[in-house]
Short mmCIF file of C-alpha atoms in Angstrom, two decimals:
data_model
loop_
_atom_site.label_atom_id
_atom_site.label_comp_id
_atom_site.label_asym_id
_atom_site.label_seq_id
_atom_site.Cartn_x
_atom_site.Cartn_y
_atom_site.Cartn_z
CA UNK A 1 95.25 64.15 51.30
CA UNK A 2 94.00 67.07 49.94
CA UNK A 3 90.55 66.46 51.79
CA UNK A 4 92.79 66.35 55.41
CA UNK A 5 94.73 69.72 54.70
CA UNK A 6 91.07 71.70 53.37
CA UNK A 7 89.19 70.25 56.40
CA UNK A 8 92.72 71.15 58.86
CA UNK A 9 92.72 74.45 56.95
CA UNK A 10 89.42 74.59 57.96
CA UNK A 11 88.89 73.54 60.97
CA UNK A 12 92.01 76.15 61.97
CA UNK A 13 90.65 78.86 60.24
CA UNK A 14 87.04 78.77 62.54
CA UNK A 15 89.23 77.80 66.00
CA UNK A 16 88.42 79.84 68.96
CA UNK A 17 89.24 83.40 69.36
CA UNK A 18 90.67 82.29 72.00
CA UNK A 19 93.33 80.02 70.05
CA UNK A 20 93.81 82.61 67.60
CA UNK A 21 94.63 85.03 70.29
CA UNK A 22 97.47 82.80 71.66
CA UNK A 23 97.25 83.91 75.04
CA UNK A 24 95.90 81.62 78.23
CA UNK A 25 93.47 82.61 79.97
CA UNK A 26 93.86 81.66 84.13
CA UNK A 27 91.25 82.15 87.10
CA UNK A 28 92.47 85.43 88.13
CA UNK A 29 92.64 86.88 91.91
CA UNK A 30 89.63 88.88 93.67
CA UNK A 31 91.95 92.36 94.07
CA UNK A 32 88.98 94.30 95.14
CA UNK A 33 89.87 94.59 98.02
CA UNK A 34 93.40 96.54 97.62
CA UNK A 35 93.31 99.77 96.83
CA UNK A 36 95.36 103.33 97.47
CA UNK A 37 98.72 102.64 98.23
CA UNK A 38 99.07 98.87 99.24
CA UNK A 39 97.85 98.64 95.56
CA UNK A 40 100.31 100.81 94.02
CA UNK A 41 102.97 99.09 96.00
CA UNK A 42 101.46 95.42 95.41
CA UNK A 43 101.38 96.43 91.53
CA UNK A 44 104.76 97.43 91.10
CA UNK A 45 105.99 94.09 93.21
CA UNK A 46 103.87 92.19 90.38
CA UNK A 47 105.13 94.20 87.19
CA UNK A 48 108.83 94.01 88.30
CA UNK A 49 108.27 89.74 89.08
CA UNK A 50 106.40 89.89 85.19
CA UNK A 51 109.63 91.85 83.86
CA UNK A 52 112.28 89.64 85.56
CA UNK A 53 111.10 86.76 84.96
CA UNK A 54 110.12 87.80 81.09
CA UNK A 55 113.78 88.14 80.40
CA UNK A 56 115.84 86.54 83.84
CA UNK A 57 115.97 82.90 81.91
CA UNK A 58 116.95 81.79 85.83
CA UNK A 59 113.45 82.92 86.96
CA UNK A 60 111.39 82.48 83.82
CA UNK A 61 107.76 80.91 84.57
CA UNK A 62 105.04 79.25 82.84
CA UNK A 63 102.41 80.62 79.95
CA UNK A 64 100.14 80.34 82.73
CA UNK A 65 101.93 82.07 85.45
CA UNK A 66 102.27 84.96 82.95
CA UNK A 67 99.00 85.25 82.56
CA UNK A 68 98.42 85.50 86.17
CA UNK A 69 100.83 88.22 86.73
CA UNK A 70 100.35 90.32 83.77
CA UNK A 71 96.21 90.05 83.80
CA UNK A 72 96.73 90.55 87.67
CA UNK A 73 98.35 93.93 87.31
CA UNK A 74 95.90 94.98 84.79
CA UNK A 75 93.59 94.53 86.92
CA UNK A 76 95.54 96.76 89.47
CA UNK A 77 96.21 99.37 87.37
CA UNK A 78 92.90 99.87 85.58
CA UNK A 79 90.53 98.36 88.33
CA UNK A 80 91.77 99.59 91.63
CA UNK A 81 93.99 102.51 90.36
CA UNK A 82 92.13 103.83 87.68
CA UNK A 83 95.39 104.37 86.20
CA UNK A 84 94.92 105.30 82.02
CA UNK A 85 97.57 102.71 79.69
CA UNK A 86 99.76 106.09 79.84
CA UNK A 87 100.21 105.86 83.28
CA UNK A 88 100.55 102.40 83.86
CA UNK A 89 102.98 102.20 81.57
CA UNK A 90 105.02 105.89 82.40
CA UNK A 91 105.20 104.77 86.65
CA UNK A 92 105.18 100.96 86.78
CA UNK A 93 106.47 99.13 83.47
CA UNK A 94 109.02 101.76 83.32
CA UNK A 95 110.88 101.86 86.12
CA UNK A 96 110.76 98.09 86.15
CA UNK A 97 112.52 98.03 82.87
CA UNK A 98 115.01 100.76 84.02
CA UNK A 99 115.69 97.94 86.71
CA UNK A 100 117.08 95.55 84.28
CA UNK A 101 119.78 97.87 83.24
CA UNK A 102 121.09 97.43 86.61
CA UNK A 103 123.18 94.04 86.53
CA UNK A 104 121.83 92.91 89.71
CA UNK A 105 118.55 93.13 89.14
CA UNK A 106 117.65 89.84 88.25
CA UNK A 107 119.85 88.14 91.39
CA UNK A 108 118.01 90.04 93.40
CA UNK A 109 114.15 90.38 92.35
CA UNK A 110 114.30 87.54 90.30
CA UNK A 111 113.67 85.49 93.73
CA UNK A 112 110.33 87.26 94.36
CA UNK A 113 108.79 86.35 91.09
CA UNK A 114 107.52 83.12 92.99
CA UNK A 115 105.88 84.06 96.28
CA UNK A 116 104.48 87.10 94.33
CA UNK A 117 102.51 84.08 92.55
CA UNK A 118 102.06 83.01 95.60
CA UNK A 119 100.32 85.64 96.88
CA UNK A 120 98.46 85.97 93.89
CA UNK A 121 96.81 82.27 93.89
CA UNK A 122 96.25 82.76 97.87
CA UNK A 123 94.05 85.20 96.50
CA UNK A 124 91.89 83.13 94.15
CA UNK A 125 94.55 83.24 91.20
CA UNK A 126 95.33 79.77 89.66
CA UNK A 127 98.00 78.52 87.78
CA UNK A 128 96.33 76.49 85.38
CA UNK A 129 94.50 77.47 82.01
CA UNK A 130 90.86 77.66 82.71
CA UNK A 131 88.94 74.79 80.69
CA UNK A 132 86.90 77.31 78.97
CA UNK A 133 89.18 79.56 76.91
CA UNK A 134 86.48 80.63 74.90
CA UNK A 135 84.48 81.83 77.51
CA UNK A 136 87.48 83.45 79.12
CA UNK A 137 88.56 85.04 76.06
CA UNK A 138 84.90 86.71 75.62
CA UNK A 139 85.24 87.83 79.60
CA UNK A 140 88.31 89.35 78.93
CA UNK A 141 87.33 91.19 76.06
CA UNK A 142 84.05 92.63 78.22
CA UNK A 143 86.94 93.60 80.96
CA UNK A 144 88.66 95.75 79.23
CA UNK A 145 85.89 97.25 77.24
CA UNK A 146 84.53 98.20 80.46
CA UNK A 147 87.94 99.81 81.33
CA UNK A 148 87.99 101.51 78.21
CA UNK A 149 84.61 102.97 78.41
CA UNK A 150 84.53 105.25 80.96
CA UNK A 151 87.68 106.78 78.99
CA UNK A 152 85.99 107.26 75.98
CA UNK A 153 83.25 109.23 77.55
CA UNK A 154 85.10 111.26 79.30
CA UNK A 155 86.05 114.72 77.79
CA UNK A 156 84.27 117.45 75.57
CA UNK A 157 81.73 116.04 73.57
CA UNK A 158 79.96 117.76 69.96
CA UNK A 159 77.11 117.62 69.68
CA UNK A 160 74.71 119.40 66.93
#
C-alpha cells in the first residue's frame, strides 16, 4: 500500500503543467480578422455571456465552453485591442459585473451566452478540450508572454 500512495504521490507530483494548472485548454477562434469597433462590441457581447453564465446557474456552460469565451476575449482585448489588463478589466469586465446588479440581467443576456459560442466555434473555436493539454498549456504560456512583452519594454529605460 504504501508503494501505491509514493508512486500516486508521485506520479501526481510530476503531472502536466497543464493538470496542475486546472484549466482546459480548447482550439480557440482565428479573431484576426476583427478589429476597431466590431471588436470592442464583439468583446463586450463575449465578457457579458462569460459573466452571466459564470454566476446565472440557468445559463451556466461547460469547463470547455469557458475556456472558449474567456481565452476568446483575451484574445480580443490584448490581440486586436491592444487593451493593457487595466483596461480590459476598467471598460469590459466591469460594466458586465455592474450588469448583474440589475435583476434582469440574467433573463435577459443569459440567452445570448449560447449563440455567442456559436459564433465563436463558426470561427474555428471548439468546444472540446484539445488532446494535447500539455502542448496547449506551453502555447498559452508563449501567448501571453508575447502580450506581456511589448508592455514591459515600453517606457523609460536606465541605463548606465
Amino acid at each position: 500500500m504504501k508503494t501505491f500512495i509514493a508512486t500516486l504521490t508521485t506520479t501526481l507530483l510530476l503531472a502536466s503543467p497543464a493538470f496542475a494548472d486546472g484549466k482546459i485548454y480548447v482550439q480557440l477562434p482565428d479573431l484576426s480578422s476583427i478589429t476597431g469597433a466590431e471588436a470592442e462590441a464583439f468583446l463586450s457581447e463575449v465578457v457579458l455571456a462569460n459573466v452571466v453564465s459564470s454566476n446565472c446557474p440557468d445559463f451556466a456552460i461547460t469547463d470547455e465552453e469557458w475556456s472558449l469565451l474567456t481565452d476568446s476575449a483575451d484574445i480580443l482585448a490584448r490581440e486586436q485591442l491592444r487593451l493593457s489588463v487595466d483596461e480590459y478589466d476598467s471598460r469590459f469586465y466591469g460594466p458586465a459585473f455592474d450588469a448583474l446588479d440589475r435583476p434582469e440581467t440574467c433573463a435577459e443576456a443569459g440567452p445570448g451566452v449560447q449563440p455567442t459560442l456559436d459564433r465563436l466555434v463558426e470561427l474555428g473555436g471548439s468546444r472540446a478540450a484539445l488532446p494535447d493539454q500539455d502542448a496547449a498549456y506551453a502555447a498559452e504560456q508563449a501567448r501571453q508572454a508575447s502580450w506581456d512583452a511589448p508592455a514591459a519594454t515600453q517606457g523609460k529605460t536606465k541605463t548606465k
